[in-house]
């Protein structure tokens, strides 16, 4: 069950993400972190997201975006 929660949390982070330009004119995906911290910490430890403990949002990593796109297909969700 925890794996399903982790998958769906990553999907929700991805689906509710907004684009943000960085200092180097790169675009990143950012999402609010209103999810259980144990799940967010697991996603962080798996290099799927990163965040500061003081920030109210997270950034999706390249690996996180790639896995989220695979999960969209796995759960037959269209973005």
XYZ file of C-alpha atoms in Angstrom:
79
model
C 0.000 0.000 0.000
C 2.842 2.406 0.819
C 4.240 2.023 -2.706
C 0.868 3.049 -4.140
C 0.777 6.092 -1.837
C 4.298 7.043 -2.941
C 3.380 6.655 -6.630
C 0.191 8.666 -6.318
C 1.874 11.388 -4.260
C 4.531 11.790 -6.956
C 1.779 11.903 -9.587
C -0.127 14.582 -7.678
C 3.053 16.624 -7.243
C 3.657 16.340 -10.995
C 0.081 17.070 -12.052
C -0.200 20.144 -9.804
C 3.296 21.459 -10.563
C 3.977 24.867 -12.019
C 6.934 25.988 -14.104
C 9.504 28.294 -12.583
C 12.482 29.913 -14.268
C 15.805 29.579 -12.468
C 18.697 32.009 -12.349
C 20.292 30.226 -15.315
C 17.122 30.631 -17.430
C 16.298 26.955 -17.029
C 12.744 25.884 -16.323
C 11.988 23.672 -13.331
C 8.768 22.135 -12.090
C 7.732 23.123 -8.581
C 4.796 21.916 -6.488
C 3.395 22.660 -3.039
C 4.321 20.078 -0.429
C 1.032 19.499 1.372
C 1.581 15.750 1.628
C 2.764 13.461 4.452
C 6.387 14.177 5.285
C 7.335 10.500 5.491
C 6.236 10.088 1.870
C 7.993 13.303 0.787
C 11.160 12.163 2.563
C 11.033 8.835 0.720
C 10.669 10.646 -2.620
C 13.573 12.908 -1.599
C 15.759 9.926 -0.670
C 14.984 8.355 -4.055
C 16.114 11.555 -5.830
C 12.638 12.169 -7.286
C 12.159 15.561 -5.595
C 14.251 18.012 -3.613
C 13.337 20.733 -1.148
C 14.443 22.824 1.768
C 12.811 22.157 5.141
C 11.907 25.860 5.305
C 10.286 25.993 1.854
C 6.599 25.266 1.348
C 7.197 23.715 -2.053
C 9.307 21.009 -3.677
C 11.114 20.733 -6.990
C 10.720 17.674 -9.183
C 14.018 16.225 -10.387
C 14.607 14.898 -13.896
C 14.217 11.366 -12.470
C 10.987 12.401 -10.748
C 9.539 13.854 -13.937
C 10.548 10.760 -15.899
C 8.980 8.409 -13.345
C 5.832 10.553 -13.121
C 5.392 10.288 -16.893
C 5.740 6.488 -16.642
C 3.194 6.433 -13.822
C 0.760 8.408 -15.987
C 0.912 5.561 -18.485
C 0.767 2.869 -15.786
C -2.410 4.322 -14.286
C -3.768 5.412 -17.709
C -4.005 9.081 -16.778
C -3.900 11.746 -19.469
C -2.337 15.075 -18.638
